[in-house]
XYZ file of C-alpha atoms in Angstrom:
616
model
C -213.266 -9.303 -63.269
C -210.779 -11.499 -64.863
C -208.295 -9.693 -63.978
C -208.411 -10.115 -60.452
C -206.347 -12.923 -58.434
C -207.724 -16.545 -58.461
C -208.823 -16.036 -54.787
C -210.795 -12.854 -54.727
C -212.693 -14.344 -57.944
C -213.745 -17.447 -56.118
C -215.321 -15.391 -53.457
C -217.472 -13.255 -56.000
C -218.396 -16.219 -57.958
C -221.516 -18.230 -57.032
C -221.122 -21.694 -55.944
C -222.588 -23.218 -59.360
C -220.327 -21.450 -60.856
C -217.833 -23.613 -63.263
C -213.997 -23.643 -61.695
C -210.716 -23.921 -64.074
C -208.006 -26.115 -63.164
C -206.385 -23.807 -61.660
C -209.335 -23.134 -59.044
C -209.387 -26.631 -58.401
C -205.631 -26.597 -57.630
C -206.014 -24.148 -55.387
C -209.152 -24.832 -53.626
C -207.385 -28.569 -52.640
C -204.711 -26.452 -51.127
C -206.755 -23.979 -48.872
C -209.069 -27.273 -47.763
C -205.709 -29.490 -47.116
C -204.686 -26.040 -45.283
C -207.711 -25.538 -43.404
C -208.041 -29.552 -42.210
C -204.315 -29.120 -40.972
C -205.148 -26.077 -38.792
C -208.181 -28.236 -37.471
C -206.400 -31.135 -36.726
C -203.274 -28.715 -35.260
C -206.380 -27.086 -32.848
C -207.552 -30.930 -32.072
C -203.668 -31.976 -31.092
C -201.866 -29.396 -30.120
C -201.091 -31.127 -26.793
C -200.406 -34.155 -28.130
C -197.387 -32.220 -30.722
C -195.993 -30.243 -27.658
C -195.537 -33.121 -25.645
C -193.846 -34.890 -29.351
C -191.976 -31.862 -29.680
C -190.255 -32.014 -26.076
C -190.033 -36.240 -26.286
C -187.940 -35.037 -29.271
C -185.433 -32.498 -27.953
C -185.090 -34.817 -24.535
C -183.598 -37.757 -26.906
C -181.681 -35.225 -29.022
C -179.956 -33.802 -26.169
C -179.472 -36.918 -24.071
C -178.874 -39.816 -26.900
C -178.736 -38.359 -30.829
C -176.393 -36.078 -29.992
C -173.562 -37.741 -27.738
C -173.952 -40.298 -30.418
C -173.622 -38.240 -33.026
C -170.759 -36.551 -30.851
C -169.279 -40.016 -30.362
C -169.473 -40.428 -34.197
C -167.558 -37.324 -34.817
C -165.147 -38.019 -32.676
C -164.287 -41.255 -34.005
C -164.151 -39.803 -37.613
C -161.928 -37.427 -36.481
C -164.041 -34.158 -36.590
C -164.327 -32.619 -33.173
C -161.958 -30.333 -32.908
C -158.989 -31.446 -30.873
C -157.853 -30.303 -27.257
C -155.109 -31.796 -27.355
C -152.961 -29.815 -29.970
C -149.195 -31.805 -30.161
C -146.381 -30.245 -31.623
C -144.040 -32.055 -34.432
C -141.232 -33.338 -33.297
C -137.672 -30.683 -32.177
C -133.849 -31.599 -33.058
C -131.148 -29.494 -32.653
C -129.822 -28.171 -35.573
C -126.104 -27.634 -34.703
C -125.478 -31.495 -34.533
C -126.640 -34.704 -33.347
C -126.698 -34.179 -29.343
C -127.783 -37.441 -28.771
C -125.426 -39.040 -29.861
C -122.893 -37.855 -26.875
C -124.461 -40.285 -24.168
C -122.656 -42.969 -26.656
C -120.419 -44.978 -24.693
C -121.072 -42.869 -21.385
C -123.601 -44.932 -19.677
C -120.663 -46.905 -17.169
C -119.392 -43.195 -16.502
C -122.797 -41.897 -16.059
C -124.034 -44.625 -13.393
C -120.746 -44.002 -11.893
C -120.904 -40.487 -11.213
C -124.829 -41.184 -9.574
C -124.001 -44.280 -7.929
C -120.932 -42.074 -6.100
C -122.929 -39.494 -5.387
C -125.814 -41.517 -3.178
C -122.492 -42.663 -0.941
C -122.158 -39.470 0.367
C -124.645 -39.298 3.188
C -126.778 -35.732 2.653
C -129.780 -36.323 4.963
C -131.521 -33.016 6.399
C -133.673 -33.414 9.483
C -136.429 -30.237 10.502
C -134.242 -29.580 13.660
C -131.573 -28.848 11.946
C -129.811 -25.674 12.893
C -128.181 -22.752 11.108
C -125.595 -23.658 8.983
C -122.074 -23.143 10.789
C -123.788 -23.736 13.756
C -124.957 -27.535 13.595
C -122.583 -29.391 12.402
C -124.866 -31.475 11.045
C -124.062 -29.419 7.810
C -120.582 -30.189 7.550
C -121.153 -33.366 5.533
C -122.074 -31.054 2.470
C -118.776 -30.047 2.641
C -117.594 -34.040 1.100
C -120.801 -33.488 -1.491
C -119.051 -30.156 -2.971
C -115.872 -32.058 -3.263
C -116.871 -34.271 -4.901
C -118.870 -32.838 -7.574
C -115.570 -30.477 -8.164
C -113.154 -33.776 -8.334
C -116.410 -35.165 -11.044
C -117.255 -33.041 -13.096
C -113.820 -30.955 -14.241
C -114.855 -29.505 -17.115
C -118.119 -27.765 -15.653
C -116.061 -26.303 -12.872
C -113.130 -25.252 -15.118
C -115.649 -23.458 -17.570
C -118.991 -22.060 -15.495
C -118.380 -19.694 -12.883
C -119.590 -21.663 -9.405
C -121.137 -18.869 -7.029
C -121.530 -20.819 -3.385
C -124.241 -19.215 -1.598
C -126.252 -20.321 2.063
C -122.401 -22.458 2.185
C -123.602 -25.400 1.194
C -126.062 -24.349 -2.221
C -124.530 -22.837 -5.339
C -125.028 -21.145 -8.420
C -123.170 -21.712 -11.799
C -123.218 -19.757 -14.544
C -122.170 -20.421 -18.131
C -122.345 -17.389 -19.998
C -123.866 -17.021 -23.083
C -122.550 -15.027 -26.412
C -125.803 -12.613 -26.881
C -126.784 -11.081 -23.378
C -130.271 -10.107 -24.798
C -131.870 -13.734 -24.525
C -133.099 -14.562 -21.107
C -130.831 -17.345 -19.489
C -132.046 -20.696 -19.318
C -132.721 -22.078 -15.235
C -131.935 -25.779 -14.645
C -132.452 -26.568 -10.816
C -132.056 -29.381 -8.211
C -131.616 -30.160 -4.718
C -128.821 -32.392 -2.944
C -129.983 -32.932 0.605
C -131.975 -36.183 0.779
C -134.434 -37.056 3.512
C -133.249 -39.101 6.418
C -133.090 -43.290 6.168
C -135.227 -44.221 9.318
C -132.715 -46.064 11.828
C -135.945 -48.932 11.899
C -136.160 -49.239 8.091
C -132.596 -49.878 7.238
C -132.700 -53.275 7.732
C -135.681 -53.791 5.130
C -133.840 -52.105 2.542
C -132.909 -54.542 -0.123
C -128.971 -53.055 -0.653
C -127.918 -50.503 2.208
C -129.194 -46.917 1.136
C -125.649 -45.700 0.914
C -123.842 -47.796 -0.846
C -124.868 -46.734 -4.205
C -125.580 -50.274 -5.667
C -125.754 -50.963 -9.069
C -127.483 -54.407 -9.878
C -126.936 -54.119 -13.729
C -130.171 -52.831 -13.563
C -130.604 -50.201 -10.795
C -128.902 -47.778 -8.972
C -130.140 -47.810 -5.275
C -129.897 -46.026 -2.690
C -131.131 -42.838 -0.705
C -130.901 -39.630 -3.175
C -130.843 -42.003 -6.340
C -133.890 -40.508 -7.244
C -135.246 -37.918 -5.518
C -133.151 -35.477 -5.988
C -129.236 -36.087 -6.790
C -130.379 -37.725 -9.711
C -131.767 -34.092 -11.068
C -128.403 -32.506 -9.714
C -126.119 -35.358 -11.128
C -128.538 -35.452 -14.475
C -127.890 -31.689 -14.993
C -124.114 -31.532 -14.389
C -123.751 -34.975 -16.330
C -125.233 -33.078 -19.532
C -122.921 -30.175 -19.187
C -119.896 -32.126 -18.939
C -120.701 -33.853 -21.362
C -121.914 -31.008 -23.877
C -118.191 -29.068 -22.928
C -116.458 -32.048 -23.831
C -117.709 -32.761 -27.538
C -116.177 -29.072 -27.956
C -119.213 -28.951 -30.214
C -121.594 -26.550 -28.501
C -120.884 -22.690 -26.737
C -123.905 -21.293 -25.456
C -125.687 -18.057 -27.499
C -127.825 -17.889 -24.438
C -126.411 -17.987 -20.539
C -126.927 -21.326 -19.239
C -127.690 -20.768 -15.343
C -127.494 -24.380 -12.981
C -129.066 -23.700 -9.605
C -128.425 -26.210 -6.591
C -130.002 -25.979 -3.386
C -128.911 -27.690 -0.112
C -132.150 -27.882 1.770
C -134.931 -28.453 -0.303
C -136.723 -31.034 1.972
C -136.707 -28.625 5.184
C -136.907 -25.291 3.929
C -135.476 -23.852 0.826
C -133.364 -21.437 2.307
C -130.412 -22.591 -0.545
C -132.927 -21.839 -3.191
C -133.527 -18.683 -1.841
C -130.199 -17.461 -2.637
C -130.144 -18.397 -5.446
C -133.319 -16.968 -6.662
C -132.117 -13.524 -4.378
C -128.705 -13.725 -6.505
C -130.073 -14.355 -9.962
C -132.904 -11.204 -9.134
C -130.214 -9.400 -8.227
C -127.611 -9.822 -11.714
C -130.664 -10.240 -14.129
C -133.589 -8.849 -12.835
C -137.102 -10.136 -12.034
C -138.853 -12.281 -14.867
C -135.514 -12.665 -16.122
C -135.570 -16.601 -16.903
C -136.704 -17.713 -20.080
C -137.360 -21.378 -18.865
C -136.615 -22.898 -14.853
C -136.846 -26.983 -14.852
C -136.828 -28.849 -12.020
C -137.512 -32.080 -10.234
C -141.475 -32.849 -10.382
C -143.654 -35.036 -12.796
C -142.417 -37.350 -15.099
C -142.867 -40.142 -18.130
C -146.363 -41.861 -16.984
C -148.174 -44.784 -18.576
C -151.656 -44.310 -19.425
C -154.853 -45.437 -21.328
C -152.054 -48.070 -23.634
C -150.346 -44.137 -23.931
C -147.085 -42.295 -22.834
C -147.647 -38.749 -21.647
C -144.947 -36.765 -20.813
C -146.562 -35.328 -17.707
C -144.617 -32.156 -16.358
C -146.254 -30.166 -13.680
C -146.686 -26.811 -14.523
C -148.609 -25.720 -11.527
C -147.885 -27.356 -7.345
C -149.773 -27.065 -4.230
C -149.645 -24.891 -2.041
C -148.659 -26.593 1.887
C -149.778 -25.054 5.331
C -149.126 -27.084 8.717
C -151.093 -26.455 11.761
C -150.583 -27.411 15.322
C -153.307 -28.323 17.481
C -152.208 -28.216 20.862
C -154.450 -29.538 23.837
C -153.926 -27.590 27.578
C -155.655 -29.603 30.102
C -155.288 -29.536 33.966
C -152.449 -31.829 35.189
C -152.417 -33.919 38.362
C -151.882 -37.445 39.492
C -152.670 -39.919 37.253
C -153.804 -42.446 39.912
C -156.988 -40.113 40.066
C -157.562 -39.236 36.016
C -160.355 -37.250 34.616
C -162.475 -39.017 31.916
C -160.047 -37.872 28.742
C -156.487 -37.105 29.352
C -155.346 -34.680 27.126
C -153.783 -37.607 25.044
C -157.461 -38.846 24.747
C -158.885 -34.858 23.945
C -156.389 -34.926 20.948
C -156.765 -38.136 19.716
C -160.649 -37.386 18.977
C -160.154 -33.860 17.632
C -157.636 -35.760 15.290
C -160.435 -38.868 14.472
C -163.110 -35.983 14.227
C -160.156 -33.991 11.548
C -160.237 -37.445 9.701
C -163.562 -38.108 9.863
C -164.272 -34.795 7.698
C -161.536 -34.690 4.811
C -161.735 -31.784 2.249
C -164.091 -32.519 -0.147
C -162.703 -32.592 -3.934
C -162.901 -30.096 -6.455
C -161.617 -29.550 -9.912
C -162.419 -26.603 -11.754
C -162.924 -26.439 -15.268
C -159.680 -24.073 -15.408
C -157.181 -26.848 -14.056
C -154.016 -28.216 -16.110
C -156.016 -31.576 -15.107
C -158.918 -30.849 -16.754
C -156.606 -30.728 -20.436
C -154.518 -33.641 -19.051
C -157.453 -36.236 -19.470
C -159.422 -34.083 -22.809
C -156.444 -34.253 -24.048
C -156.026 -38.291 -22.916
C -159.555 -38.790 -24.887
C -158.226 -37.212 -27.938
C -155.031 -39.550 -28.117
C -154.901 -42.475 -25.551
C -156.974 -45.635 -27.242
C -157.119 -47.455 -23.852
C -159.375 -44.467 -21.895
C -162.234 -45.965 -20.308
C -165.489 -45.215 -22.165
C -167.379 -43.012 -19.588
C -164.206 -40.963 -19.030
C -163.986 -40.372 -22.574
C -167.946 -39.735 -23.185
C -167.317 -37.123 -19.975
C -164.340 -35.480 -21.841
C -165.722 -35.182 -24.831
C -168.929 -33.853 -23.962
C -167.104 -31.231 -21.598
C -164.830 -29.818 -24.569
C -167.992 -29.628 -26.724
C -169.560 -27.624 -23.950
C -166.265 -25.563 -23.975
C -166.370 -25.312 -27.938
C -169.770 -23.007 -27.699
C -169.815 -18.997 -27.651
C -171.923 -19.049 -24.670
C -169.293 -19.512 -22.430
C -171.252 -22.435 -20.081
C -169.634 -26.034 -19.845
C -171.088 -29.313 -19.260
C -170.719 -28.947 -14.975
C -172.137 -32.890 -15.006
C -169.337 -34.138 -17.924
C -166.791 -31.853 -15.537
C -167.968 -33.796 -11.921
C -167.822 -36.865 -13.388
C -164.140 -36.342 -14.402
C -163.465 -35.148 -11.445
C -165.084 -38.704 -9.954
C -162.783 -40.594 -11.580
C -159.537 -39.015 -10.023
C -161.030 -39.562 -6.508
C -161.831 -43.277 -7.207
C -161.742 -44.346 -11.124
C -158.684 -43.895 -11.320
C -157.872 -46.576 -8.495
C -160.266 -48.801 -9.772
C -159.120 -48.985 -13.244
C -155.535 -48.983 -12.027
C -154.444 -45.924 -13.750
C -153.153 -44.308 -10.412
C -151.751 -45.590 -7.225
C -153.907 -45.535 -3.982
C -154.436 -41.831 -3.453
C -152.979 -40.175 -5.715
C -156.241 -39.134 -8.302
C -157.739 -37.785 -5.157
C -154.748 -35.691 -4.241
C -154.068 -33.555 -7.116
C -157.911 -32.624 -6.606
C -158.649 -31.984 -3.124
C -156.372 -30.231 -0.387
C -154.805 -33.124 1.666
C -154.184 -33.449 5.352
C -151.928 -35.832 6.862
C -151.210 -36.092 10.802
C -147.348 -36.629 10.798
C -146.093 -35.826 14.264
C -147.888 -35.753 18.269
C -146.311 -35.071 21.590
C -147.697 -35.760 24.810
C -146.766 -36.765 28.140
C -143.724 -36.910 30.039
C -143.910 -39.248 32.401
C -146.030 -42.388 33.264
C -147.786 -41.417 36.505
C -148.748 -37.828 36.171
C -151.610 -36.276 33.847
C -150.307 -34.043 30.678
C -151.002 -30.601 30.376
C -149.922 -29.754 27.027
C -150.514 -31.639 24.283
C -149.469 -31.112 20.673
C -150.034 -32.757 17.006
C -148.939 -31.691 13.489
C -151.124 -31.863 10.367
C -149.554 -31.447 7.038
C -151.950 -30.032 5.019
C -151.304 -29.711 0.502
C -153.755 -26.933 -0.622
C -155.586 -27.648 -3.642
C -154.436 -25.127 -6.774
C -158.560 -24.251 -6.395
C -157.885 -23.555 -2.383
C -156.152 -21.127 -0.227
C -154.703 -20.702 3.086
C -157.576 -18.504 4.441
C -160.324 -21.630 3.102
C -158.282 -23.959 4.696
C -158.049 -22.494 7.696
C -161.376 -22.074 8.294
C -162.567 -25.781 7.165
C -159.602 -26.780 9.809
C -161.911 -25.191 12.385
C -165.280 -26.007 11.313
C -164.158 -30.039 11.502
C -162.980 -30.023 14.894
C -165.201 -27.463 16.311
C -168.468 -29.722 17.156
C -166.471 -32.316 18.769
C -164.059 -29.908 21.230
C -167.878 -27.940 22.385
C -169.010 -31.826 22.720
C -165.851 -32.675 24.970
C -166.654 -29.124 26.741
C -163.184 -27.261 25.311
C -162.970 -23.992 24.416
C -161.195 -23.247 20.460
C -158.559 -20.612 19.982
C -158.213 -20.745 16.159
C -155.048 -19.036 14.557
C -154.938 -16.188 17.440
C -158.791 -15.842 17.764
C -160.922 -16.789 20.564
C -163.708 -19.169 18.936
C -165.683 -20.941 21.472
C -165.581 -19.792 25.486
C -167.809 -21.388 27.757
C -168.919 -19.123 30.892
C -168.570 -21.680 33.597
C -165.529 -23.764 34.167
C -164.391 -25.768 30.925
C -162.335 -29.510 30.500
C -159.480 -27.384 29.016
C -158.477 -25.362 25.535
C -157.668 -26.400 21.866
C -155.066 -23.832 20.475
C -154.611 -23.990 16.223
C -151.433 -22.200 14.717
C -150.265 -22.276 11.821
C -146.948 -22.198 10.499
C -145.375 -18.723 10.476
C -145.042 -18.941 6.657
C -147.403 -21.211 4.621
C -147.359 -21.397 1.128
C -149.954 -20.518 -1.034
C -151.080 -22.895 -4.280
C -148.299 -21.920 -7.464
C -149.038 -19.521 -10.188
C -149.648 -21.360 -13.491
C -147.313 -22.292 -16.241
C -148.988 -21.384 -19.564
C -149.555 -25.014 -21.828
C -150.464 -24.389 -25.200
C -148.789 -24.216 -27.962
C -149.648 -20.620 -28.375
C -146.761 -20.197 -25.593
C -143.095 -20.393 -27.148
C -141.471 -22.143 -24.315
C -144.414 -25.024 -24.187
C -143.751 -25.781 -27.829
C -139.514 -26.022 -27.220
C -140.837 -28.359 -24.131
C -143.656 -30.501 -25.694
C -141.682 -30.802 -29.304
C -138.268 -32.003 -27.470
C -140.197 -34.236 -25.648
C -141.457 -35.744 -28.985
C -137.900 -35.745 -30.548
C -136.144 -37.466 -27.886
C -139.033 -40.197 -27.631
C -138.871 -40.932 -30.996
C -135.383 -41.104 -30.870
C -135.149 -43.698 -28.084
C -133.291 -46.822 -28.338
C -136.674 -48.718 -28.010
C -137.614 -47.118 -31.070
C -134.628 -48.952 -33.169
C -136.233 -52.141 -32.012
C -139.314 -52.634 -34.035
C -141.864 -50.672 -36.539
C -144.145 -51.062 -33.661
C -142.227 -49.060 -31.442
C -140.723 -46.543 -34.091
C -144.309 -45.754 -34.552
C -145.538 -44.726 -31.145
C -145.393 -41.313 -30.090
C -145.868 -39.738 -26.623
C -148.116 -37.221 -25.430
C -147.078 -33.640 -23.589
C -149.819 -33.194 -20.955
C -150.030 -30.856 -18.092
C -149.867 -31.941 -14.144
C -150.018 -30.648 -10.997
C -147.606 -31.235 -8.186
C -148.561 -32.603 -4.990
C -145.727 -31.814 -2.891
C -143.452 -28.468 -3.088
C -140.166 -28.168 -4.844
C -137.772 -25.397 -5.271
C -139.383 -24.004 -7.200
C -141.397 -22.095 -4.775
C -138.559 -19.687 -4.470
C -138.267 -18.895 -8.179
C -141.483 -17.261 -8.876
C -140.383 -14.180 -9.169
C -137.881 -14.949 -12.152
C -140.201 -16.590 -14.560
C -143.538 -17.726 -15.427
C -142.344 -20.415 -17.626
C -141.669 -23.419 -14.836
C -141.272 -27.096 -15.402
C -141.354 -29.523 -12.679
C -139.865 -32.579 -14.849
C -137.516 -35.582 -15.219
C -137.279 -37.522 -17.840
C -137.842 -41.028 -15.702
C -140.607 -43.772 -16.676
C -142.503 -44.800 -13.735
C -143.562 -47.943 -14.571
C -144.204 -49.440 -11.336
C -146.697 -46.390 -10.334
C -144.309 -46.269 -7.745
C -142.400 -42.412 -7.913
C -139.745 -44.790 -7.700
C -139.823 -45.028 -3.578
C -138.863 -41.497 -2.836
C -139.153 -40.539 0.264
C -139.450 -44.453 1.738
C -138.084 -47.697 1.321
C -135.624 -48.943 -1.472
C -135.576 -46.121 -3.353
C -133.966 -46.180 -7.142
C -133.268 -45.397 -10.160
C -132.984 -47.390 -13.493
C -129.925 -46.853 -15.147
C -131.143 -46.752 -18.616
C -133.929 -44.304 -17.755
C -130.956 -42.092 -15.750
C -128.982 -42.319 -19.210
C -131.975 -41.038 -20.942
C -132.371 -38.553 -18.598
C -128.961 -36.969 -19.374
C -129.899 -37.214 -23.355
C -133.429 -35.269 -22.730
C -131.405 -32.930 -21.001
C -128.757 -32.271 -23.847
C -131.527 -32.091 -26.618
C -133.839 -29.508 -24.331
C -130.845 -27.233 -23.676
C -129.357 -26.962 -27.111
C -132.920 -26.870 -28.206
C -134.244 -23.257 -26.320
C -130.230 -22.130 -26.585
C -131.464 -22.247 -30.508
C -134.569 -20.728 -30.019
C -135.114 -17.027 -30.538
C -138.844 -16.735 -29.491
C -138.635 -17.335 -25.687
């Protein structure tokens, strides 16, 4: 019997039987054992409930703590991947803005005195005469800039935009695209008073260049040219790859310049045949204590819809209870009244823009961060879910954080994530004493990158709908009958849209696993760290700016040039330190001079730069 286990001897034994050490060691364990299954019987609700108290607090407070923790030590894994710094290697390209800047604010400051303003009614081109103006703008840039037209081929095209083309030694890299527009809008006859120097005189006030174009957009056409004069006048560089400069005419009305251009280039190099388009768009921004250099590599898409009112006419000493003046003007309240709601998927350049701000900018606000953070852990996992409450509580903060905290101007946060709608023109009436019977408003709607034309459309409808059945109108929406009434009605509500709307951009890839992000993002870094600033002090010498994604609120050329390239910048190398965009589009526009200089200088390192590179 001795040679059986410990266990089956005990049970064979007799109780008075004497136990070794062994037994005793043994027996201690199966009682401790059987008392722990007893008291596991006697508690078991009381250890579930322990059990789920504990995996509550790990999920909601050990582990964003320990996240937290992580972060600060440096071991989450970073979103915000930067590339090292990109000179050119042929020679120092910098250093050809030396003693230029007096001949570079010249050939701006000339520029905005040539009048370019495009109105919507304008007609076709040798038509209106309207146009003719652009004739002035072409001769000028031909008396300014002698070397570009004596060595790029100039192509005019639509008249007034052109194409130049500076051929390149090896015909198997895909030309490089730099774009811009040189129609301004129109200086409103009321607003020229309040302009602090008239918008055409080009004033420089050792500071600024002002004026009307300064910035938006003959800056981007006088900024490109500048850097090609400049590059064929060192006698130091001859392009490997072709060096394309596209300049529209009528960016702010329609495009058609651009057109041609993208039609001609499609034509003489094929679709997808650009290995990098930059144009006007985003820009330097200030941050969190952080630069970013902020291009937008994806822009809304724009729709505008006409809601016209028909109403019976007839004397106005004997008016119904709504004119059709009155009609519109609630379908318009009842429009505002119901705004498109925000959204920001987890897929949007935005969504990298501020994980990538929590990675790098020290002066983030806390609960942004925490958000950010726990949303690119939730991206980190194999399970493919994300944190959806870390993801609405980003997208929060661009509807009204990032007002509150300043980081934005009014607006603008809740722009780049909702589709906009803005009521720009209305017609009505024609003369004082009789009733109208057509009435007509314009809404310029921006489609959110999330959006389309067909949701937008029918979220148009839906917000007027309850108030036109309330007001006893029937709804023709975009060609379809909506809402008839049987018996006699108060009058009709038509909605058309534009003839051609434009659908939300395609995507620019922005990671560094694509070639053309890395020439952007690491010339960005070179030139930054190159900046006179950075001379200054260690302080400055040691800061470093940030390539983030954006998204464009309004439309650029761009929209024609999808077809050429997938690689598309919407950037200029302009600080805007007042949160201003530097007044396009309004009042006292401008341009600092020392930010147009560095401008050019971005613009000589990025095109040597991707003329260098062979993977793009």
């Amino acid at each position: 019997m001795r040679g059986l286990p410990i266990s089956n001897e005990k049970s064979l034994l007799p109780s008075t039987t004497s136990l070794t050490e062994e037994d005793l060691l043994n027996t201690n364990y199966n009682v401790n054992n059987k008392n722990k299954q007893n008291w596991l019987k006697r508690n078991s609700k009381n250890v579930g409930l322990f059990i789920g108290l504990f995996l509550v607090l790990q999920q909601f407070i050990i582990s964003p703590f320990l996240n937290d923790k992580d972060f600060e030590k440096g071991e989450r894994k970073s979103t915000c991947q930067q590339l090292d710094a990109i000179y050119p290697k042929s020679f120092n390209v910098s250093s050809l803005v030396i003693g230029e800047k007096e001949k570079i604010i010249n050939w701006l400051s000339d520029a905005v005195k040539i009048n370019t303003e495009t109105y919507d009614d304008f007609g076709e081109v040798g038509e209106d005469n309207r146009w003719d103006k652009f004739y002035k703008f072409t001769e000028y840039l031909e008396k300014s800039f002698p070397l570009v037209h004596k060595h790029l081929k100039r192509t005019p095209l639509y008249t007034h935009a052109a194409i130049y083309e500076w051929e390149g030694s090896d015909p198997s890299l895909k030309p490089l695209l730099l774009t811009g527009h040189s129609d301004t809008v129109p200086v409103l006859p009321d607003t020229r008073a309040s302009w602090k120097y008239d918008p055409f005189a080009g004033y420089f006030d050792g500071d600024y260049i002002w004026g009307r174009g300064s910035s938006d957009d003959k800056s981007g056409v006088i900024g490109v040219l500048s850097a090609v004069e400049l590059l064929i006048k060192s006698g130091k560089f001859k392009p490997t790859r072709t060096l394309l400069l596209g300049f529209g005419n009528d960016e702010e009305i329609a495009g058609n310049g651009a057109l041609a251009i993208s039609k001609y280039i499609e034509e003489k190099y094929g679709r997808d045949s650009i290995a990098i388009l930059v144009d006007e768009g985003g820009n330097l921004e200030e941050a969190f204590g952080q630069t970013f250099a902020a291009p937008a590599v994806a822009e809304k898409g724009s729709f505008n819809i006409e809601i016209r009112v028909e109403t019976k006419g007839g004397h106005s000493s004997v008016p119904p209870p709504h004119t059709g003046i009155g009609y519109i003007s609630q379908l318009i309240t009842a429009l505002e009244d119901h705004p498109h709601q925000p959204y920001l998927p987890v897929t949007s350049p935005l969504v990298n823009y501020i994980t990538c701000a929590a990675d790098k900018a020290p002066g983030i606000p806390k609960n942004l961060k925490k958000a950010a953070n726990k949303l690119t852990d939730s991206l980190t996992k194999a399970n493919g879910k994300f944190d959806k409450k870390a993801l609405k509580a980003i997208e929060d903060w661009f509807v009204s954080g990032s007002v509150e905290d300043g980081t934005f101007q009014q607006g603008l946060g809740r722009a780049w994530v909702s589709t906009t709608q803005a009521v720009d023109i209305i017609h009505g009436g024609l003369k004082v004493n009789a009733l109208p019977e057509s009435v007509t408003a314009v809404v310029n709607q921006r489609i959110n990158i999330a959006s389309s034309i067909a949701e937008l459309k029918q979220q148009f409808t839906d917000a007027i709908a309850p108030t036109a059945r309330r007001l006893n109108l029937s709804i023709e929406a975009f060609g379809e009958e909506v809402d008839t009434f049987a018996g006699p009605s108060a009058g009709k509500v038509i909605l058309a849209g534009a003839k051609i709307g434009l659908e939300p951009s395609p995507i620019t890839p922005y990671t560094l696993e694509d070639p053309a992000w890395r020439i952007f993002s690491g010339t960005a870094k070179g030139v930054y760290a190159t900046r006179p600033e950075a001379y200054l002090s260690e302080e400055e010498a040691s800061k470093e700016i940030i390539t983030v994604p954006a998204v464009g609120t309004g439309n650029t050329d761009t929209r024609q040039y999808w077809n050429l390239t997938k690689n598309i910048y919407r950037f200029a190398w302009k600080n805007d330190r007042n949160k201003n965009h530097h007044n396009i589009h309004t009042v006292d526009e401008a341009i600092r001079a020392d930010d147009f200089v560095e401008e050019i200088r971005w613009l000589l390192n990025f095109i040597v730069n991707v003329d260098e590179a062979r993977d793009v």
